[in-house]
Tab-separated table of C-alpha atoms and ligand atoms in Angstrom:
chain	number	residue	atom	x	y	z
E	986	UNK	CA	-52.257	-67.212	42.686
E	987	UNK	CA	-52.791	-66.918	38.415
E	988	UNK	CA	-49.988	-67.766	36.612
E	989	UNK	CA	-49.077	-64.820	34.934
E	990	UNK	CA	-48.475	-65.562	31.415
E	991	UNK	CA	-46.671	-63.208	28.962
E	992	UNK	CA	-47.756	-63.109	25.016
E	993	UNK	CA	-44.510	-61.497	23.658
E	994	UNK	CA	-45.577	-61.771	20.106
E	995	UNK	CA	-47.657	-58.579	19.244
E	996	UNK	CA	-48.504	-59.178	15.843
E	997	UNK	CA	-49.874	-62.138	16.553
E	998	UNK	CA	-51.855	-61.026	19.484
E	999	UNK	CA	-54.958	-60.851	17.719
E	1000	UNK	CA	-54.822	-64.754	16.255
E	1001	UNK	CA	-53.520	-66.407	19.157
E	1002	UNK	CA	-55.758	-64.036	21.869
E	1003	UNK	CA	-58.632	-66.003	21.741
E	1004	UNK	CA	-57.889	-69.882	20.968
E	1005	UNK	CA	-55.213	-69.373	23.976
E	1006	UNK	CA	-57.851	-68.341	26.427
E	1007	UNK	CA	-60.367	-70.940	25.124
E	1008	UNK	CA	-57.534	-73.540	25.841
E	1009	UNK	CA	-56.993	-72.014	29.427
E	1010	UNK	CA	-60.547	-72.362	30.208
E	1011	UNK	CA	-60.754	-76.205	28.635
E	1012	UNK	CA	-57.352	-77.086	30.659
E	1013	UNK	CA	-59.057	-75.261	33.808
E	1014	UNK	CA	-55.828	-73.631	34.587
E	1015	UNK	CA	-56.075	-69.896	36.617
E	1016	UNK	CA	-53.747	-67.785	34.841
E	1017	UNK	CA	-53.497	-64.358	33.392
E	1018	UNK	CA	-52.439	-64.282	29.849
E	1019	UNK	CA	-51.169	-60.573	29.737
E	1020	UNK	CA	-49.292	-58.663	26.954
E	1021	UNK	CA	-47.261	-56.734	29.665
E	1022	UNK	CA	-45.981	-57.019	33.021
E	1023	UNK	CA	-43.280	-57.020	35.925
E	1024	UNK	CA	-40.752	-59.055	34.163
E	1025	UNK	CA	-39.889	-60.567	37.789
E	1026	UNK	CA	-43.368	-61.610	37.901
E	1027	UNK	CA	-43.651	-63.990	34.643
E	1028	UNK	CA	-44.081	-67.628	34.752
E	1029	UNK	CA	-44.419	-68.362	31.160
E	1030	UNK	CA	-43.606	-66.191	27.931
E	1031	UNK	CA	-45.362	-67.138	24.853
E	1032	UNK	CA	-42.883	-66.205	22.282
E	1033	UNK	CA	-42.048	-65.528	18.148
E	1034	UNK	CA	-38.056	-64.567	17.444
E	1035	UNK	CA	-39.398	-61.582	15.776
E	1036	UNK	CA	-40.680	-60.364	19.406
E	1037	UNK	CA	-39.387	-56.797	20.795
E	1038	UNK	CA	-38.461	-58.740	23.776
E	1039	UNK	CA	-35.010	-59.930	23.477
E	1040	UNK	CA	-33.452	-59.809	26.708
E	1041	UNK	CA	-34.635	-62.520	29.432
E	1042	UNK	CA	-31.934	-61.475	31.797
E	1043	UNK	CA	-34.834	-59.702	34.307
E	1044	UNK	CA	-36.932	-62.915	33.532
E	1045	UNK	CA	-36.343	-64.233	36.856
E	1046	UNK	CA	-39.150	-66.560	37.434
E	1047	UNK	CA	-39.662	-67.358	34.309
E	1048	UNK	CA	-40.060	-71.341	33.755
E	1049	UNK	CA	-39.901	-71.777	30.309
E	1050	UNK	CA	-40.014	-69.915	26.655
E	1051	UNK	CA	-42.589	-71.425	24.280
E	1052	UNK	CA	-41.835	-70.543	20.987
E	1053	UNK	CA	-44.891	-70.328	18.689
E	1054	UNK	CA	-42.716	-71.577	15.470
E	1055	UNK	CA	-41.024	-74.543	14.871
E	1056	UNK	CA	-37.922	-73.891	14.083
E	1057	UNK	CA	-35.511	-71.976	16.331
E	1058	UNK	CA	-32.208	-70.983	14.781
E	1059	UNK	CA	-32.735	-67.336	15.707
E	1060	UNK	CA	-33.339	-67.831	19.147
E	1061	UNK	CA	-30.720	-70.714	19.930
E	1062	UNK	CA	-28.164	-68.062	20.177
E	1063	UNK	CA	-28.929	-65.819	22.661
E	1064	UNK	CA	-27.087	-65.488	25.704
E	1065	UNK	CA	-29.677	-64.063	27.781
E	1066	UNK	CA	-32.028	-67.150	27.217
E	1067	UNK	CA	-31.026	-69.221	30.322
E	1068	UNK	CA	-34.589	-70.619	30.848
E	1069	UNK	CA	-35.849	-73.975	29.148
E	1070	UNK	CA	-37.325	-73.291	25.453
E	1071	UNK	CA	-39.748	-75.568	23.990
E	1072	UNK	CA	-40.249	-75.180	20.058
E	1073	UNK	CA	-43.871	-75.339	18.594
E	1074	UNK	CA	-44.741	-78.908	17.622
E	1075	UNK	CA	-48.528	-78.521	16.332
E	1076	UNK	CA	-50.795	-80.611	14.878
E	1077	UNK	CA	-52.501	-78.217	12.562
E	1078	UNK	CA	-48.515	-77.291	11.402
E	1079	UNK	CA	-47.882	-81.101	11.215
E	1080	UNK	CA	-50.935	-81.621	8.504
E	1081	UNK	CA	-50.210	-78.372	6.364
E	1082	UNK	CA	-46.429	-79.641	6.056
E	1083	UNK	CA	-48.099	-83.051	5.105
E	1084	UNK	CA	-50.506	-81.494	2.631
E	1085	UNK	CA	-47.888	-79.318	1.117
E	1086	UNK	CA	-45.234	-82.247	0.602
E	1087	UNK	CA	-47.656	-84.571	-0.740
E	1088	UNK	CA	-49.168	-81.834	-3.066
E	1089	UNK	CA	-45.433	-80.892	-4.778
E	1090	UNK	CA	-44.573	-85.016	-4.935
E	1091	UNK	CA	-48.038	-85.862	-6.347
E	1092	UNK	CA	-46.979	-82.514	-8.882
E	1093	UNK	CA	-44.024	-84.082	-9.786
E	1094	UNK	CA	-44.666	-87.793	-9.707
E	1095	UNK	CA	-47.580	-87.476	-12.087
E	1096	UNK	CA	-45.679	-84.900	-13.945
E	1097	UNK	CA	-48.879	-82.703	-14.099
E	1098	UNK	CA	-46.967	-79.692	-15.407
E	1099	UNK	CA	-47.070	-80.965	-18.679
E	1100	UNK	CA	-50.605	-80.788	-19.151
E	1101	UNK	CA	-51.131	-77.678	-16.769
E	1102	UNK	CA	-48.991	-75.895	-19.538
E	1103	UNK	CA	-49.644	-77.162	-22.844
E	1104	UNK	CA	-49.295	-74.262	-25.177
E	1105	UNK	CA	-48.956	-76.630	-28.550
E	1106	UNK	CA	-51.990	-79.051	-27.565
E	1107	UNK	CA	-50.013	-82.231	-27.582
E	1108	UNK	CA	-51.590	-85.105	-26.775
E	1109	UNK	CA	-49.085	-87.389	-25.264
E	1110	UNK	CA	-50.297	-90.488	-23.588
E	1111	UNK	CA	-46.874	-91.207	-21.495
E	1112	UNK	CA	-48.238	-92.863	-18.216
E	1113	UNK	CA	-46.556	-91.930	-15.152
E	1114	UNK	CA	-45.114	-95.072	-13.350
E	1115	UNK	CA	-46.960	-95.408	-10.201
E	1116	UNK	CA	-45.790	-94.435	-6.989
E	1117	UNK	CA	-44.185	-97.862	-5.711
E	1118	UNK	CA	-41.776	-97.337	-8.763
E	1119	UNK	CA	-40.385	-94.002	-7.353
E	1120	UNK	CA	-38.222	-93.804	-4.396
E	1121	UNK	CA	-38.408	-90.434	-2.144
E	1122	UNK	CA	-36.174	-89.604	0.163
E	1123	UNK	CA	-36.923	-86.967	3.622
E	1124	UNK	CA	-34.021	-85.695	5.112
E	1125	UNK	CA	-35.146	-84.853	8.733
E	1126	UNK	CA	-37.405	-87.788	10.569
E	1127	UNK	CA	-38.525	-85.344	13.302
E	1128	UNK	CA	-41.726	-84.156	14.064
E	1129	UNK	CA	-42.638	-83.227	10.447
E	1130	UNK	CA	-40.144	-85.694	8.266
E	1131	UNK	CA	-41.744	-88.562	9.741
E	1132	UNK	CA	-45.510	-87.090	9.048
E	1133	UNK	CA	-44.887	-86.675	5.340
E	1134	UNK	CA	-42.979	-90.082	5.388
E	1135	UNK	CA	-46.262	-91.836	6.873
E	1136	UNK	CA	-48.734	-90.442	4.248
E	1137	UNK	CA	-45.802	-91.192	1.400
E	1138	UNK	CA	-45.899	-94.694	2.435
E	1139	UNK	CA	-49.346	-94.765	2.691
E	1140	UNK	CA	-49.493	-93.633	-1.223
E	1141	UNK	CA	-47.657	-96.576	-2.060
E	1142	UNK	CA	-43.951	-94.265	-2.268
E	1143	UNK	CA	-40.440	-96.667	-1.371
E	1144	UNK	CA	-39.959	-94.063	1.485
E	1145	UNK	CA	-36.238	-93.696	3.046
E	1146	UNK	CA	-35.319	-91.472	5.559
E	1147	UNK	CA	-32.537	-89.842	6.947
E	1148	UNK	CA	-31.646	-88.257	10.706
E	1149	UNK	CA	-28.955	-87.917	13.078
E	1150	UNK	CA	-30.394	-90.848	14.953
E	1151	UNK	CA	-31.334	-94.518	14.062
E	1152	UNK	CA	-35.238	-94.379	13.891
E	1153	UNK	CA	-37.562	-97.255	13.387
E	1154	UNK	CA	-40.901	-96.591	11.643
E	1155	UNK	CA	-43.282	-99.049	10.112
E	1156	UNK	CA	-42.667	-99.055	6.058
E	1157	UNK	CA	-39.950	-96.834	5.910
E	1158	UNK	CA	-36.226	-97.684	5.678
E	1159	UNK	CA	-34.410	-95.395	7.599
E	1160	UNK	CA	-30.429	-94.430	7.545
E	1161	UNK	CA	-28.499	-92.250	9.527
E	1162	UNK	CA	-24.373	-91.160	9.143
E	1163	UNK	CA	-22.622	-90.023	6.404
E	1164	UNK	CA	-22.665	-93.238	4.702
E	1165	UNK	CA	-26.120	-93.314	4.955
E	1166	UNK	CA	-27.060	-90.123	3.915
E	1167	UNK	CA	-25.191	-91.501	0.587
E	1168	UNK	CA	-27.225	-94.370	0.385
E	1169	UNK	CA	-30.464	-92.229	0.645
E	1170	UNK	CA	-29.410	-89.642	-1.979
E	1171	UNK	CA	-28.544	-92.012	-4.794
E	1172	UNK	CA	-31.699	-93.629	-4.781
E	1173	UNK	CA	-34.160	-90.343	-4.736
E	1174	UNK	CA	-35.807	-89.772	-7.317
E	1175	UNK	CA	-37.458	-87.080	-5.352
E	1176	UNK	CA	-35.819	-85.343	-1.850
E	1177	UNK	CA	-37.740	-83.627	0.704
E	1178	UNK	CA	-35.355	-81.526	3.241
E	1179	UNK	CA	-37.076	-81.139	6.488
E	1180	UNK	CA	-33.745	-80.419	8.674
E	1181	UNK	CA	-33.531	-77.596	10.952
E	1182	UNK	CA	-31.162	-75.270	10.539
E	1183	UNK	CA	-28.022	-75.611	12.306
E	1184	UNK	CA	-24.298	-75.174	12.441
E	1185	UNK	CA	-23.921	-79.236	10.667
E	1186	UNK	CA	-27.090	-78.520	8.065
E	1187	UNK	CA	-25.779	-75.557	6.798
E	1188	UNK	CA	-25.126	-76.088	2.808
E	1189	UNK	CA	-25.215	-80.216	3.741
E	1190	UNK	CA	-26.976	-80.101	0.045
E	1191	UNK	CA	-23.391	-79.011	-1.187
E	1192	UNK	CA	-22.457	-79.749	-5.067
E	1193	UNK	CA	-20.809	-82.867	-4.107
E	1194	UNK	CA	-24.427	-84.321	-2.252
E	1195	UNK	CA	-26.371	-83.411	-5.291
E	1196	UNK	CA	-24.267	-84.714	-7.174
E	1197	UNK	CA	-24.963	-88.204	-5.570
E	1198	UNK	CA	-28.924	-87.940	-6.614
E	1199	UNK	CA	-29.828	-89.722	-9.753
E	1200	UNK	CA	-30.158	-87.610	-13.444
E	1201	UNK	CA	-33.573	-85.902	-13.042
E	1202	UNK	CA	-34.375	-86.222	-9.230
E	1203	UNK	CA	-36.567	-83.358	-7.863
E	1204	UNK	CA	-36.118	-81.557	-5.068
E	1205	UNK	CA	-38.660	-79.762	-2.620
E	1206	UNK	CA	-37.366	-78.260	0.097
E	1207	UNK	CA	-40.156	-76.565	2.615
E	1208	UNK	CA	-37.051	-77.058	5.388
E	1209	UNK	CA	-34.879	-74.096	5.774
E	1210	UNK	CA	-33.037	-72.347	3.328
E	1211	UNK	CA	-29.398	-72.378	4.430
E	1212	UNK	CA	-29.800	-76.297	3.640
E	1213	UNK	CA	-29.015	-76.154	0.339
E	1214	UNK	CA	-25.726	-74.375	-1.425
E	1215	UNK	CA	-27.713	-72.171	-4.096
E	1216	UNK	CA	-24.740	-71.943	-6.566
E	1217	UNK	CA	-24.863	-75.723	-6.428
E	1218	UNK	CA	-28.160	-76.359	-6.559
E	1219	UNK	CA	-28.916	-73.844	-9.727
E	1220	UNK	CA	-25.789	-75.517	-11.660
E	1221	UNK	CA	-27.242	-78.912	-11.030
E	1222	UNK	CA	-30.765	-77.633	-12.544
E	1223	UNK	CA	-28.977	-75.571	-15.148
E	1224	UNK	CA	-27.128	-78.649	-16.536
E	1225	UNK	CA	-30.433	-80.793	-16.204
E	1226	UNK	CA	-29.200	-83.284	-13.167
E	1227	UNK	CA	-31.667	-82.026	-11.055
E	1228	UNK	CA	-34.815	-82.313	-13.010
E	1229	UNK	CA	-36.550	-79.294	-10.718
E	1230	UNK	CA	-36.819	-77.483	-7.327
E	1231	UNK	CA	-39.828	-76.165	-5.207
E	1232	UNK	CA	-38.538	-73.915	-2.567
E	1233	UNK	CA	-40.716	-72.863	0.321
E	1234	UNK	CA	-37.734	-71.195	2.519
E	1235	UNK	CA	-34.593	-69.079	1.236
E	1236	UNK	CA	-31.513	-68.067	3.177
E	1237	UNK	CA	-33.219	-64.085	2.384
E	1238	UNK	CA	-37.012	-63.714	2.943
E	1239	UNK	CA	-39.396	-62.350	1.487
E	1240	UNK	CA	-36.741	-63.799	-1.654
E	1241	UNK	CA	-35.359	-60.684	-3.384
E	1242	UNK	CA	-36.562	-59.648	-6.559
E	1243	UNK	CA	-34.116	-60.600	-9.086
E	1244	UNK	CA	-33.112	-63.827	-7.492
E	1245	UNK	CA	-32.094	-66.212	-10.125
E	1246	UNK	CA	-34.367	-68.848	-8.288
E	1247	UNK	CA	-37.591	-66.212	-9.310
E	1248	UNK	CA	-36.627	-66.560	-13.157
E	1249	UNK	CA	-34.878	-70.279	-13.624
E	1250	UNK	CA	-37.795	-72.323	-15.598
E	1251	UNK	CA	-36.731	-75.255	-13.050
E	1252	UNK	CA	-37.343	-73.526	-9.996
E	1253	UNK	CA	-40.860	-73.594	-8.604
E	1254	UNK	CA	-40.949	-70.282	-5.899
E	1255	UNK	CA	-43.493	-70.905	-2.705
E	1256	UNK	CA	-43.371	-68.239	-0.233
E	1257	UNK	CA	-43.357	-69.918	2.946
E	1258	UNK	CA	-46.325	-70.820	3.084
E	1259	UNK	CA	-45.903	-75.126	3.360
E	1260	UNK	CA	-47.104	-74.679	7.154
E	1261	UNK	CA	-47.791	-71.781	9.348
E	1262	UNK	CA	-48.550	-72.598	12.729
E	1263	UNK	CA	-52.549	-72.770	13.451
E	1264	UNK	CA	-53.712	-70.821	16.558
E	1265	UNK	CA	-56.575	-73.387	17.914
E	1266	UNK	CA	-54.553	-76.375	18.151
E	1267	UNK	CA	-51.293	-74.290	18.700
E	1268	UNK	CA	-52.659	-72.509	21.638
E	1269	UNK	CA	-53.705	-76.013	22.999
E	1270	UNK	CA	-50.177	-77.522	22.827
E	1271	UNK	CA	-49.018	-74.117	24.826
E	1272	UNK	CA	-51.379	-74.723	27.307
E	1273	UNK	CA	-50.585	-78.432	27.814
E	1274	UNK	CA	-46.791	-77.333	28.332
E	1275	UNK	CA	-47.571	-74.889	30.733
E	1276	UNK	CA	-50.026	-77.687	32.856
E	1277	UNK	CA	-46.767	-80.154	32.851
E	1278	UNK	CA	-44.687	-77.573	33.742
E	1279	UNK	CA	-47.196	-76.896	36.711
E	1280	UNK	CA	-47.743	-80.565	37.364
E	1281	UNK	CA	-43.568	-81.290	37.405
E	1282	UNK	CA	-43.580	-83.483	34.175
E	1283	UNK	CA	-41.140	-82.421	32.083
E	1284	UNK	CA	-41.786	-80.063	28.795
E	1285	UNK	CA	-42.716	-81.054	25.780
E	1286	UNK	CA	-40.596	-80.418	22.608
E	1287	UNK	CA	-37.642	-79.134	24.719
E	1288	UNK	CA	-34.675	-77.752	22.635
E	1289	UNK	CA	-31.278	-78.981	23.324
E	1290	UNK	CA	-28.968	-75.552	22.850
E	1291	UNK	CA	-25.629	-77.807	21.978
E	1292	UNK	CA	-27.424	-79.379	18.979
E	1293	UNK	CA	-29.233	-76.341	18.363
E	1294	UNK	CA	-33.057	-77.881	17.673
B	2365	LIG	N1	-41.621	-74.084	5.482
B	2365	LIG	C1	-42.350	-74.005	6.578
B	2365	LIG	O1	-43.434	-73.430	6.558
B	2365	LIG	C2	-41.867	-74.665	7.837
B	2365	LIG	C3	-42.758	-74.785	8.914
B	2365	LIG	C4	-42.314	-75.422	10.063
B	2365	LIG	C5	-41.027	-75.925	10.143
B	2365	LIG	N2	-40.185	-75.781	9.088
B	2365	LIG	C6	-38.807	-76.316	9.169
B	2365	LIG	O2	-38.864	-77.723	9.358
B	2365	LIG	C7	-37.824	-78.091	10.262
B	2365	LIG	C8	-38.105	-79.450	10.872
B	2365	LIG	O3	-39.161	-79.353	11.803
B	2365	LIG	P1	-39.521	-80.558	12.788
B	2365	LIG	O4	-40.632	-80.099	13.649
B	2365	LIG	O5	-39.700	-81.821	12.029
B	2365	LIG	O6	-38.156	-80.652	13.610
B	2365	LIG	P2	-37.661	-81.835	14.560
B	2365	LIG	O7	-38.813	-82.619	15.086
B	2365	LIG	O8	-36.688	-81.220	15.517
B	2365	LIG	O9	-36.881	-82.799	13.555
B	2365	LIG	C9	-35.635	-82.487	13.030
B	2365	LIG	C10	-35.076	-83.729	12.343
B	2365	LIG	O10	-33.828	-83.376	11.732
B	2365	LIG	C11	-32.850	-84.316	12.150
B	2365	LIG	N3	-31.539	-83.676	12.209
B	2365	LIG	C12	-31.181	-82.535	12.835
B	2365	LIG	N4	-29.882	-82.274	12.655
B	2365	LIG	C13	-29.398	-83.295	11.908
B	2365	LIG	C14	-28.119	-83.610	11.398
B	2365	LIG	N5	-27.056	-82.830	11.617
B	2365	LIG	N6	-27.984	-84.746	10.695
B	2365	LIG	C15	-29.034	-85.559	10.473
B	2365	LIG	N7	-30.282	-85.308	10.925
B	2365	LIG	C16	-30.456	-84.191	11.633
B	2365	LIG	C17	-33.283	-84.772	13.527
B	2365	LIG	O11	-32.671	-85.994	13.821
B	2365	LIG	P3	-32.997	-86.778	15.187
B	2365	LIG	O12	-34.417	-87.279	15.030
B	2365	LIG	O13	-32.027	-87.878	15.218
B	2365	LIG	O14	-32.859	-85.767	16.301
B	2365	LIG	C18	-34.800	-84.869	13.326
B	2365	LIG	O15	-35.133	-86.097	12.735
B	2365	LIG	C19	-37.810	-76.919	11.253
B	2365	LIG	O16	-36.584	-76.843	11.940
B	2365	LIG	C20	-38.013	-75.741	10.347
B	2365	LIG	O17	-36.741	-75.299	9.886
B	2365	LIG	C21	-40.567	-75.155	7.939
């Protein structure tokens, strides 16, 4: 018997059609990937948290939820979702984070504004110091932290990072606890947040954290919103202790016109766009799942509801 597989995303139907039934083909597994069907009947639903479908109670045979984004704080909640749920941990995702991070440090580091905008025509011959002489800090050494982390290191950056748990990766000092989430704010010159959003990330970046960064640190946070206190963090920029902010994610999105982040001169506005996830090697990553979950290895990229990612 097919597996009968159910895309509950609709508006992404037409990306994800195609590269998922490429992968089926490469993986050789028989299923039907259907946009409707007998609820009783589904194995696997391919999902977004902006699907229609909302209840899993009639789900009964469902084995697993595989979310298409990466981060879940709008699924985690719901009481109906008794089955496993795997979040989307893509390779394609993974190197537009990395290309995004590097891009705002390399802005920032090199200081390129000043020359990007040069109304007057000054010629100022300030070197930047190289990279080894500017400390970064990522808060978040999952699947994405530890990516831009690697290809900081690799550009000669003092890398630390932070997490819940005590990590170990080549080049980079890494801290974890309160105390050492001190220790890795008062040496950033620049901060990358790449937390998830949870109940114990909520405002972490609260007046009294940013406080703890040196005079002029930047901070780019392509994370979630809700990491950062925005009172705080506009204060800080307003009195010139944070030097400036690039924002991919905002507790409100699309951000609403007449945000003060749209019109502070220290506030660089993305709109999430650092990664989106890419169908091709997405849809091969949804496939794999599904051929453990057939096989009896365990899922991939399984999220634990008490921590909440
Ligand atoms: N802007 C965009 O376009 C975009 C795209 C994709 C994702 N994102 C965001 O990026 C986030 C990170 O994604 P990911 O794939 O890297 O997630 P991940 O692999 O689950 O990594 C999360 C990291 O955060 C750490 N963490 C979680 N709660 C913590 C806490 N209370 N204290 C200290 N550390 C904590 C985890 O620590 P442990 O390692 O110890 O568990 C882990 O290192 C997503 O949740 C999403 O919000 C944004």
């Amino acid at each position: 018997m097919p597996l009968t597989l159910l895309f509950a995303a609709p508006s992404l139907w037409p990306d994800f059609e195609g590269p998922l039934r490429r992968a089926l083909r490469e993986a050789d597994l028989a299923a039907d990937l259907v946009t409707a069907a007998a609820p009783d009947r589904v194995d696997y639903i391919i999902f977004a948290p902006a699907s229609p479908l909302q209840d899993f109670t009639p789900y009964t045979a469902c084995k697993a939820v595989l979310n298409l984004w990466a981060g879940v704080e709008r699924i985690t909640g719901n009481p109906t979702l008794t089955q496993p749920l795997c979040r989307m941990v893509d390779p394609g995702l993974t190197e537009g984070m990395v290309e995004w991070v590097v891009g705002h440090t390399l802005r920032h580091h090199l200081g390129m504004d000043r020359h990007i905008v040069n109304p007057r025509h000054l010629w100022d011959p300030t070197c930047p110091p190289l990279a080894r002489d500017r400390p970064v800090t990522v808060l978040g050494m999952g699947a994405l932290g530890s990516a831009c982390a690697q290809a900081l290191t690799a550009l000669h950056f003092p890398v630390t990072g932070w997490s819940r748990s005590a990590k170990s990766l080549p080049g980079i000092a890494t801290l974890h606890g309160e105390a050492g989430l001190t220790e890795a704010l008062s040496s950033a010159r620049i901060l990358i947040t790449l937390l998830p959003r949870t109940s114990d990330t909520e405002n972490l970046l609260n007046a009294r954290r940013l406080g703890l960064l040196p005079r002029g640190a930047v901070v780019l946070n392509p994370g979630r919103g809700a990491l950062i206190d925005d009172d705080a963090l506009l204060a800080a920029l307003t009195s010139g202790h944070i030097g400036h902010a690039s924002l991919d994610v905002f507790r409100t999105e699309p951000l609403p016109v007449g945000h003060p982040f749209w019109s502070h001169p220290g506030v660089t506005v993305t709109p999430h766009v650092a990664a989106d996830t890419r169908p091709d090697s997405a849809a091969r990553v949804i496939v794999q799942n599904i051929a453990r979950g057939e096989a009896g290895l365990p899922f991939l990229h399984l999220v634990d509801r008490d921590r909440g990612y």
